[in-house]
GROMACS .gro file of C-alpha atoms in nm:
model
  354
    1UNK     CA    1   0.000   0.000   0.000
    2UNK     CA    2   0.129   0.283  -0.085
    3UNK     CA    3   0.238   0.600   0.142
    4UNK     CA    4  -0.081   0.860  -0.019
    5UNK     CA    5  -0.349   0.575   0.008
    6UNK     CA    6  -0.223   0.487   0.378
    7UNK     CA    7  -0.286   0.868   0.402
    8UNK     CA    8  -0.618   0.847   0.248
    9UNK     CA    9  -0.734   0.613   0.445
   10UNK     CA   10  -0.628   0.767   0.773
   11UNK     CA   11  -0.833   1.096   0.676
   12UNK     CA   12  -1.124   0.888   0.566
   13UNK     CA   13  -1.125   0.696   0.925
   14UNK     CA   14  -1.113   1.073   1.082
   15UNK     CA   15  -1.393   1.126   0.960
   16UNK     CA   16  -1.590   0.875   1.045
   17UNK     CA   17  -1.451   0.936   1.384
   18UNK     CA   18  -1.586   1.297   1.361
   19UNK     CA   19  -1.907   1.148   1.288
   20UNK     CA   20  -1.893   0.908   1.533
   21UNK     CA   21  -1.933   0.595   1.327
   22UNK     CA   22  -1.594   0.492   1.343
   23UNK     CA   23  -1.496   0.148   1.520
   24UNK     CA   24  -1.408   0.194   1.911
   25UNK     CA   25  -1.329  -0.138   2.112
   26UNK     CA   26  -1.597  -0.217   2.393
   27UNK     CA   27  -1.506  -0.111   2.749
   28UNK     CA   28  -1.294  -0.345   2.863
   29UNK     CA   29  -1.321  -0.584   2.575
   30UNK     CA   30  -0.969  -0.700   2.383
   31UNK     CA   31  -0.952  -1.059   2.182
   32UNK     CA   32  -1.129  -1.360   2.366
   33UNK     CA   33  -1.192  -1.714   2.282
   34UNK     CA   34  -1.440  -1.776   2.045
   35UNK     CA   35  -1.730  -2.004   2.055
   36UNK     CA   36  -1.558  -2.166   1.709
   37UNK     CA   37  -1.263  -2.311   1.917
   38UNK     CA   38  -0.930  -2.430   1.786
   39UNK     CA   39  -0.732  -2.103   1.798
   40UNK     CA   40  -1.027  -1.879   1.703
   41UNK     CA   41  -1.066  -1.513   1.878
   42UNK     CA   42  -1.335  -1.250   1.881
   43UNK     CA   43  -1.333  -0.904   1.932
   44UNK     CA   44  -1.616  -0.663   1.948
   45UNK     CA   45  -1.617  -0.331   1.762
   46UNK     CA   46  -1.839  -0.034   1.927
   47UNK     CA   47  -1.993   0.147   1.555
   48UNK     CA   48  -2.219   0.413   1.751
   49UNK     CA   49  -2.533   0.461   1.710
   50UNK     CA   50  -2.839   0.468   1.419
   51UNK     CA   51  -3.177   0.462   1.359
   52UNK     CA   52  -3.187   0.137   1.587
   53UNK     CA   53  -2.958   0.216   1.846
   54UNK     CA   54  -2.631   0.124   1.905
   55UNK     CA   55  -2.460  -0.078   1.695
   56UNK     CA   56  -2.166  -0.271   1.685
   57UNK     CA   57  -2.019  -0.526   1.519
   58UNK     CA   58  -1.752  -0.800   1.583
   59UNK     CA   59  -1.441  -0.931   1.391
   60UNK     CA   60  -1.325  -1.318   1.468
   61UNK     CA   61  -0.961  -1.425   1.349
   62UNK     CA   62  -0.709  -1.719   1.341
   63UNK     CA   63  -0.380  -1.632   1.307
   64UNK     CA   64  -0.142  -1.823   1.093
   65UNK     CA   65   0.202  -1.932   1.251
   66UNK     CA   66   0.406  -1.820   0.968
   67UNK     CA   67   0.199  -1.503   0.848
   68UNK     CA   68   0.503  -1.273   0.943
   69UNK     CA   69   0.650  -1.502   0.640
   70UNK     CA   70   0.400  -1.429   0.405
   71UNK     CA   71   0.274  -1.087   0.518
   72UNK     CA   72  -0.095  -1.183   0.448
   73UNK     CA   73  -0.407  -1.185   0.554
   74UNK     CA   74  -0.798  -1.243   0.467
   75UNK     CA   75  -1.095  -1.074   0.544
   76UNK     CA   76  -1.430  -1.241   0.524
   77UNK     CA   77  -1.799  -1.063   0.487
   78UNK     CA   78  -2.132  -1.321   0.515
   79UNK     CA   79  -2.429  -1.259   0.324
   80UNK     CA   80  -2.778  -1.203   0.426
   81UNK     CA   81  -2.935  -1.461   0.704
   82UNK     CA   82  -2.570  -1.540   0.813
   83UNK     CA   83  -2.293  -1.515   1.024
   84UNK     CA   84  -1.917  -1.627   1.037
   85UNK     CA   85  -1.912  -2.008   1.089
   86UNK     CA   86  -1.677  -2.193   0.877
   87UNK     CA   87  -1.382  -2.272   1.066
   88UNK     CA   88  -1.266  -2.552   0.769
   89UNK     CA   89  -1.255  -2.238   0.533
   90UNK     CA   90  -1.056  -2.038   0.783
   91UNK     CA   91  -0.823  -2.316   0.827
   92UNK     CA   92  -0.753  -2.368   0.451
   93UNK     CA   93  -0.644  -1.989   0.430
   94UNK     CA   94  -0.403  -2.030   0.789
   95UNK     CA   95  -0.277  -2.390   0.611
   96UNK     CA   96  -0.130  -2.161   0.329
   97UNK     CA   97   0.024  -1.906   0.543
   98UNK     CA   98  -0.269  -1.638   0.570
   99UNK     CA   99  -0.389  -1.467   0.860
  100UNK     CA  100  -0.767  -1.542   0.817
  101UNK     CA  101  -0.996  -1.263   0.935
  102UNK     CA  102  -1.409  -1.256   0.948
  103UNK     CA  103  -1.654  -0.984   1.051
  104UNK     CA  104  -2.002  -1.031   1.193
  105UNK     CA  105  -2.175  -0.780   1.049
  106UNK     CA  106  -2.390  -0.500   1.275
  107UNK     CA  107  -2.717  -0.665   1.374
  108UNK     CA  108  -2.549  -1.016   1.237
  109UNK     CA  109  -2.484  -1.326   1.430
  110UNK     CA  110  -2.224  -1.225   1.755
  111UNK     CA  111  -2.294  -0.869   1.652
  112UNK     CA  112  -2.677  -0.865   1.731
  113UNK     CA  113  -2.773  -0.654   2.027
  114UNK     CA  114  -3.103  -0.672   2.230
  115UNK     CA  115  -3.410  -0.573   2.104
  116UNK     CA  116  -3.260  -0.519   1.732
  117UNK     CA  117  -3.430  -0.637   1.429
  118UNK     CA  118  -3.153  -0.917   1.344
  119UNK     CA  119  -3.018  -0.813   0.970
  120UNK     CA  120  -3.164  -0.476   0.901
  121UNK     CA  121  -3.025  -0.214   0.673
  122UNK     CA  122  -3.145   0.100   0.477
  123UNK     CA  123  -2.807   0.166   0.328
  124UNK     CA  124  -2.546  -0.067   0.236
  125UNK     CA  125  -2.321   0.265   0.312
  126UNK     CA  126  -2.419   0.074   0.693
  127UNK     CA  127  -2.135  -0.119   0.651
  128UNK     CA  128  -1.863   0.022   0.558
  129UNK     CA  129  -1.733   0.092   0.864
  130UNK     CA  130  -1.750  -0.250   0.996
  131UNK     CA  131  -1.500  -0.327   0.656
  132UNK     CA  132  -1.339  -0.037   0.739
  133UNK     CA  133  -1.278  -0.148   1.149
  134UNK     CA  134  -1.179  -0.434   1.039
  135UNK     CA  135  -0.874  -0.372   0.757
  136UNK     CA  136  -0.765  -0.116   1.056
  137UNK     CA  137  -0.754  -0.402   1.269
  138UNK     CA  138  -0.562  -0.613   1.029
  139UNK     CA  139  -0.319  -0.329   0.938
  140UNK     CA  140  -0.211  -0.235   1.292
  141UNK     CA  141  -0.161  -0.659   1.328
  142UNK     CA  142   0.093  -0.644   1.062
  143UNK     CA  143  -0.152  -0.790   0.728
  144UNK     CA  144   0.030  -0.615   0.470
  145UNK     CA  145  -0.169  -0.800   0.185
  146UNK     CA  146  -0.542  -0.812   0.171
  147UNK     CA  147  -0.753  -1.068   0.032
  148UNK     CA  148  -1.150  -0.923   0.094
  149UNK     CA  149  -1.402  -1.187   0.040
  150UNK     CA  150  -1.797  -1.202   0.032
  151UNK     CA  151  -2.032  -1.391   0.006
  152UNK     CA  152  -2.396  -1.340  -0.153
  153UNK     CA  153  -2.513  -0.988  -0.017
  154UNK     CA  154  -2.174  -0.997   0.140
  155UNK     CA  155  -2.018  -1.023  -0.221
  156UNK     CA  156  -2.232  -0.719  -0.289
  157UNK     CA  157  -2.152  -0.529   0.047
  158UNK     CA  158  -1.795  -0.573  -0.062
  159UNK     CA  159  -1.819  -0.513  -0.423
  160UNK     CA  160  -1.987  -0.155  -0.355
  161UNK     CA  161  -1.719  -0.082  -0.109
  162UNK     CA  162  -1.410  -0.175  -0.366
  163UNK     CA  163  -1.553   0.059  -0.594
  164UNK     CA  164  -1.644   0.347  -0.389
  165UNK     CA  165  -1.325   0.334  -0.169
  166UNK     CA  166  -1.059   0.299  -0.447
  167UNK     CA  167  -0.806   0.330  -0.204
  168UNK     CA  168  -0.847   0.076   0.078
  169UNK     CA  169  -0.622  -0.142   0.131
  170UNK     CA  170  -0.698  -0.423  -0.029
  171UNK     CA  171  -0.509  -0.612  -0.276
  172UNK     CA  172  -0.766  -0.856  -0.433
  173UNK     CA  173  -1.151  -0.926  -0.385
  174UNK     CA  174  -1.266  -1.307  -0.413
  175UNK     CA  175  -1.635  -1.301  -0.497
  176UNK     CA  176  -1.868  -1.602  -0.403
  177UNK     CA  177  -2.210  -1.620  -0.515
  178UNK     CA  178  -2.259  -1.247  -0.491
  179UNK     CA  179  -2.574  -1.071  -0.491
  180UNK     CA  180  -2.558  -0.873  -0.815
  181UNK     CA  181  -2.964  -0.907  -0.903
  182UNK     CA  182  -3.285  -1.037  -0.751
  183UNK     CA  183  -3.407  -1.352  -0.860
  184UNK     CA  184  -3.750  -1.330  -0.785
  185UNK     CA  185  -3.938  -1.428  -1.088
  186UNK     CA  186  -4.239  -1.224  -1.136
  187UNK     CA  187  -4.196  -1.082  -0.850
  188UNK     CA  188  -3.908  -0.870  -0.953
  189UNK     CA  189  -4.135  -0.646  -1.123
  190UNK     CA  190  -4.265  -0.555  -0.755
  191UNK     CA  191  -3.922  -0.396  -0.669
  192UNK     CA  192  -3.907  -0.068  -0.801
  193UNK     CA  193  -4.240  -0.026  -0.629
  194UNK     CA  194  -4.148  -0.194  -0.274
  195UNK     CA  195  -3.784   0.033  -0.283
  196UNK     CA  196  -3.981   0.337  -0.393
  197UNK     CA  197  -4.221   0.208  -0.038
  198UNK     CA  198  -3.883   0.155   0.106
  199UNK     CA  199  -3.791   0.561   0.126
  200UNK     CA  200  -4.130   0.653   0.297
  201UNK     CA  201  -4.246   0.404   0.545
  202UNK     CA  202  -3.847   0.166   0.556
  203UNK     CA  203  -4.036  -0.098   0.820
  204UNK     CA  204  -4.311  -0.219   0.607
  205UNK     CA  205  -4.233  -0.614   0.647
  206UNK     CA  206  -4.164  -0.784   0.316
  207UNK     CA  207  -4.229  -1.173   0.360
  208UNK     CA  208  -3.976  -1.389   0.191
  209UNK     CA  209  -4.107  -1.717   0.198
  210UNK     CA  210  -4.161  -2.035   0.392
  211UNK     CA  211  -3.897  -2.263   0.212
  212UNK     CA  212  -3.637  -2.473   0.374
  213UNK     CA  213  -3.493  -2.621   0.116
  214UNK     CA  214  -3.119  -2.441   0.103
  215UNK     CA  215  -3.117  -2.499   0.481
  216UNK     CA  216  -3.205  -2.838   0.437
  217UNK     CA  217  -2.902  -2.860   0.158
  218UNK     CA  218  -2.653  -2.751   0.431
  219UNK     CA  219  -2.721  -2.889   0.772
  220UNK     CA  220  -2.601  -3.217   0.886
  221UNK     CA  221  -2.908  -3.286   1.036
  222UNK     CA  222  -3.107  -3.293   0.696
  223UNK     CA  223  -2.889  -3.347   0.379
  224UNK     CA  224  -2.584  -3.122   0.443
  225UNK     CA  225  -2.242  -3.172   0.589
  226UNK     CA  226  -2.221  -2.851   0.833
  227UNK     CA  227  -2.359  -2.791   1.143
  228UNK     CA  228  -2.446  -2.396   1.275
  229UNK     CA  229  -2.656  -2.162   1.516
  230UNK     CA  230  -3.000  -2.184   1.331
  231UNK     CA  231  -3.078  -1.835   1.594
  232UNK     CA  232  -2.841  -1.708   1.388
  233UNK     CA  233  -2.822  -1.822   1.032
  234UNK     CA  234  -3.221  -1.930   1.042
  235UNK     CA  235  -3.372  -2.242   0.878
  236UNK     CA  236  -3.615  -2.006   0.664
  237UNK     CA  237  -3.512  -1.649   0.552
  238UNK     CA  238  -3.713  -1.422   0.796
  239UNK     CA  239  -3.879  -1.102   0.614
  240UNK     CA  240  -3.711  -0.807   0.516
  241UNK     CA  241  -3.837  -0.439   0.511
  242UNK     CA  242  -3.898  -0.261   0.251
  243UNK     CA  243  -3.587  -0.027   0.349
  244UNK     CA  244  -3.408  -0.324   0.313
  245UNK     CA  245  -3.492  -0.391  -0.055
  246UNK     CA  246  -3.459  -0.018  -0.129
  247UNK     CA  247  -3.092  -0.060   0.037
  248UNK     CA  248  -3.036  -0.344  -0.158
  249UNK     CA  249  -3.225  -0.304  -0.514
  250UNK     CA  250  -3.005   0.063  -0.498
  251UNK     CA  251  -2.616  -0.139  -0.423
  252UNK     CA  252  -2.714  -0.355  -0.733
  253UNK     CA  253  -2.791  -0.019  -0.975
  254UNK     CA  254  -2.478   0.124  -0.863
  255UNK     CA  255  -2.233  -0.142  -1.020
  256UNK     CA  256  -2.419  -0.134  -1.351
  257UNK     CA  257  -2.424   0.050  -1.663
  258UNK     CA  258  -2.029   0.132  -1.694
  259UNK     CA  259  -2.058   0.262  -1.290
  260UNK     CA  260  -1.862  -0.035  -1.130
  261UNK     CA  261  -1.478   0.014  -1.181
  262UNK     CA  262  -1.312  -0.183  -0.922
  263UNK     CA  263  -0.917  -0.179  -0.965
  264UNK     CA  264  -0.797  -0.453  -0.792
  265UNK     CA  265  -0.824  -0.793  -0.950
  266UNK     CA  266  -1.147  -1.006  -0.926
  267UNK     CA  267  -1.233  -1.392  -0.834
  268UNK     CA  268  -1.590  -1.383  -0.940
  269UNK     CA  269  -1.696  -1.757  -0.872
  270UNK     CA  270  -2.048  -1.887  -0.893
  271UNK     CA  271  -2.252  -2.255  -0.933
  272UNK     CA  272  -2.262  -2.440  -1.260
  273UNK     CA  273  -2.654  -2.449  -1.224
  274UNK     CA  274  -2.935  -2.304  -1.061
  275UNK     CA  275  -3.243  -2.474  -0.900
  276UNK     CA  276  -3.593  -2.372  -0.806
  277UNK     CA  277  -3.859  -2.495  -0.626
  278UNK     CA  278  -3.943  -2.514  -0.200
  279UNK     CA  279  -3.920  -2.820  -0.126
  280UNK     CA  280  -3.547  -3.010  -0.141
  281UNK     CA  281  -3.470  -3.219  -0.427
  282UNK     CA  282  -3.144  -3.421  -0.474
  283UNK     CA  283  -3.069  -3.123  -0.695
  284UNK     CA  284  -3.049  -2.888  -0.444
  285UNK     CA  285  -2.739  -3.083  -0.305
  286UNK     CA  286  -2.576  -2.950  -0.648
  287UNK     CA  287  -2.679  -2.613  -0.760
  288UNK     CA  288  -2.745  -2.219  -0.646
  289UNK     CA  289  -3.051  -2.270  -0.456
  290UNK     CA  290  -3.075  -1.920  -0.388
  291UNK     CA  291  -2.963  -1.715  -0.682
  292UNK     CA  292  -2.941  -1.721  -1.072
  293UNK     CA  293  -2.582  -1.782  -1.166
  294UNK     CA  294  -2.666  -1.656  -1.493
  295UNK     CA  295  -2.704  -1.335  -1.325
  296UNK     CA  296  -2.384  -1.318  -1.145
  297UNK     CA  297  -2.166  -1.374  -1.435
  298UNK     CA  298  -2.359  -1.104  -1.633
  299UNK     CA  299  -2.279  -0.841  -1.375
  300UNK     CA  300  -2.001  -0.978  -1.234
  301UNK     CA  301  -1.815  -0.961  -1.540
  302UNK     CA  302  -1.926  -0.584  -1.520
  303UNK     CA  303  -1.757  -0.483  -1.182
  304UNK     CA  304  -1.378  -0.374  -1.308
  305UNK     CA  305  -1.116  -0.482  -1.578
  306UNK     CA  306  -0.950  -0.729  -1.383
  307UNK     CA  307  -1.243  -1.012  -1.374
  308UNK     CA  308  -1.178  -1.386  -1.389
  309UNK     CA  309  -1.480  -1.608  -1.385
  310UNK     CA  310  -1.534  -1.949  -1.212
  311UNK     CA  311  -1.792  -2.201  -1.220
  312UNK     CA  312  -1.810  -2.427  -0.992
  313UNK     CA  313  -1.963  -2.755  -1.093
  314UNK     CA  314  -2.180  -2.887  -0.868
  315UNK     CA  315  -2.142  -2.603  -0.599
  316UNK     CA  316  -2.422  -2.497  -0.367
  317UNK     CA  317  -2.537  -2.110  -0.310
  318UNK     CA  318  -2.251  -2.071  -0.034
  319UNK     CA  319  -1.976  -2.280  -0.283
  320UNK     CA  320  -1.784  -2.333   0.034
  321UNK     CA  321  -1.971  -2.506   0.212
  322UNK     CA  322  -2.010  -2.740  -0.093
  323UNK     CA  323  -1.964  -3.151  -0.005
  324UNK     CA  324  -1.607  -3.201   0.127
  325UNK     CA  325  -1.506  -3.372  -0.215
  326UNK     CA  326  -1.614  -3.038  -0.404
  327UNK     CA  327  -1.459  -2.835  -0.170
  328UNK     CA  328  -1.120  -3.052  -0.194
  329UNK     CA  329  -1.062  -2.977  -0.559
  330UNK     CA  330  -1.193  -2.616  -0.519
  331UNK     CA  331  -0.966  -2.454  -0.297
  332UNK     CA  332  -0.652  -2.564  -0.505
  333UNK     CA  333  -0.812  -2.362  -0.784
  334UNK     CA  334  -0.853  -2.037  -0.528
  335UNK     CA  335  -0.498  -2.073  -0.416
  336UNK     CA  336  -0.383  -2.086  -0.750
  337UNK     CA  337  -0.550  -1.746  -0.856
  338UNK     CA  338  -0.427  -1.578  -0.573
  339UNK     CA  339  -0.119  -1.703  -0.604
  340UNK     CA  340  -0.078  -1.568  -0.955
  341UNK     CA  341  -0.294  -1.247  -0.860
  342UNK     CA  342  -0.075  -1.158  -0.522
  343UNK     CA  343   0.286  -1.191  -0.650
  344UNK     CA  344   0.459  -0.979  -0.402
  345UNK     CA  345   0.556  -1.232  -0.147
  346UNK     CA  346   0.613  -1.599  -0.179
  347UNK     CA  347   0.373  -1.843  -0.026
  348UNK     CA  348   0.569  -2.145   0.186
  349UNK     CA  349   0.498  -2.474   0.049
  350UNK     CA  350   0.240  -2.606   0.258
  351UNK     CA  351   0.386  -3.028   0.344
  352UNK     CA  352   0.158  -3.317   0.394
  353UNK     CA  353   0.129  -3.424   0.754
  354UNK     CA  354   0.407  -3.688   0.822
   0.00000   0.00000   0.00000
């Protein structure tokens, strides 16, 4: 990073301190173990206040014993009706020699606070600080290399803040599944009308359906391979607001038409097939249960210069948390790209167990 953008982003994160949105830590709150185990910490982030209260959100890490070595570092964003939970994805990125980093976003999994409305937004703008707290966080630990990834709306969160804060320090964004247009069917044509809704009365409840099938593809219990806090990351997606498809339907028009023009190279990956319907099928075990991956290469391929595509055969919405022999052959092909894509430090071979 270079000496002006370290000084751009140290005026940018005065100024959210003037405006008292920047991150503070919690009285009396440094790292401490996190309910993940195995070398995982957590740290809560104090983000001030808005129109529900305070806020805050919380950044979870496993450090890597040889990241001096390599000088990098990850930082990972959920998507919508999520939290962090995938310790065997952390662990890949600390087996290569990366510091792996996650945020919780505000009202999100560790972040929620009582009496919030778990996953409410009017603004994607809403979380940029909690990016912003957390590359701080990474910087003063040393990370001089950033990987940012996201998933779903976190591949959008993350997508709109590459491209309207040119400058952060971040040397590559890894895309999975993102976000970049409803898939609603008929119902799309009810969006301009429910974000217009959104700006006058933002707490009109949206329903979004009773189906279980993409939980059902995921949990161990039913016909997955991954176990999580369903309080958190709930079997069916709860309703929205109608500020919250206004904050959304508005992050997806700002990365089209020619608007998008993220600098730093791209991973856009996405499923080999989509599938429909409520109820689980086999074929839920094998596709994008939640979004149309014709979609996300059409505007994925839109978001900078730098784009390199990957289907995933066989993936699920969330590709990592595919089945284990998916996932085996799939993170080779990440470590690969960034390899090739973050050529300023060499990367340790990584040995087989004896």
């Amino acid at each position: 990073m270079s000496v002006l953008n370290k000084i751009k982003l140290s005026v940018r994160l005065f100024v959210f301190c003037a405006l008292g949105s920047v991150y503070s830590l919690a009285a009396g709150e440094g790292w401490t173990a996190d309910v993940l185990g195995e070398g995982y910490e957590m740290r809560h982030v104090e983000q001030g206040e808005d129109y529900s209260g305070r806020v805050m959100s919380t950044v979870v890490r496993k450090l890597a014993p040889d990241s001096i070595a390599t000088g990098r570092g990850v930082l990972y964003v959920h998507g919508f009706n999520d939290y962090f939970f995938n310790g065997e994805m952390g662990d890949e990125f600390v087996s290569r020699g990366y510091d792996f980093y996650a945020v919780d976003l505000r009202k999100y999994g560790r972040s929620i606070l009582p009496g919030q409305r778990k996953f409410e937004a009017r603004s994607i703008d809403e979380y940029y600080p909690d990016i912003d707290s957390a590359l701080v966080i990474m910087e003063n630990a040393g990370v001089k290399e950033i990987v940012l990834m996201g998933h779903s709306t976190g591949g959008l969160i993350t997508a709109c803040f590459m491209n309207s804060h040119p400058d952060a320090p971040v040397d590559a964004l890894v895309l999975n599944s993102p976000f970049l247009d409803w898939n609603l069917g008929w119902k799309e044509r009810l969006v301009p009308l429910i974000s217009w809704w959104g700006l006058i009365a933002p707490d009109t409840r949206i329903p979004q359906g009773e189906s279980t099938a993409y939980a059902e593809s995921l949990l161990k219990d039913y016909h997955g391979d991954w176990t999580y806090n369903t309080d958190w990351k709930m079997m069916r997606s709860p309703d929205v607001t109608a500020g919250w498809v206004r904050a959304i339907n508005q992050a997806q028009h700002s990365l089209r038409d020619g608007k998008a023009d993220i600098r730093v190279p791209i991973l856009l990956m996405y499923s080999s097939a989509s599938v429909t319907g409520d109820k689980w099928t086999e074929e839920h075990n094998r596709a994008d249960g939640v979004l149309d991956v014709n979609d996300i290469k059409k505007y994925g391929r839109e978001l900078g210069p730098d784009v390199t595509c990957m289907k995933v055969t066989g993936g699920l919405h969330d590709l990592m948390l595919s089945n284990r022999r998916l996932l085996a052959a799939l993170y080779p092909r990440i470590f690969e790209w960034l390899d090739s894509h973050l050529p300023h430090v060499s990367i340790p071979e990584v040995k087989d167990a004896a």
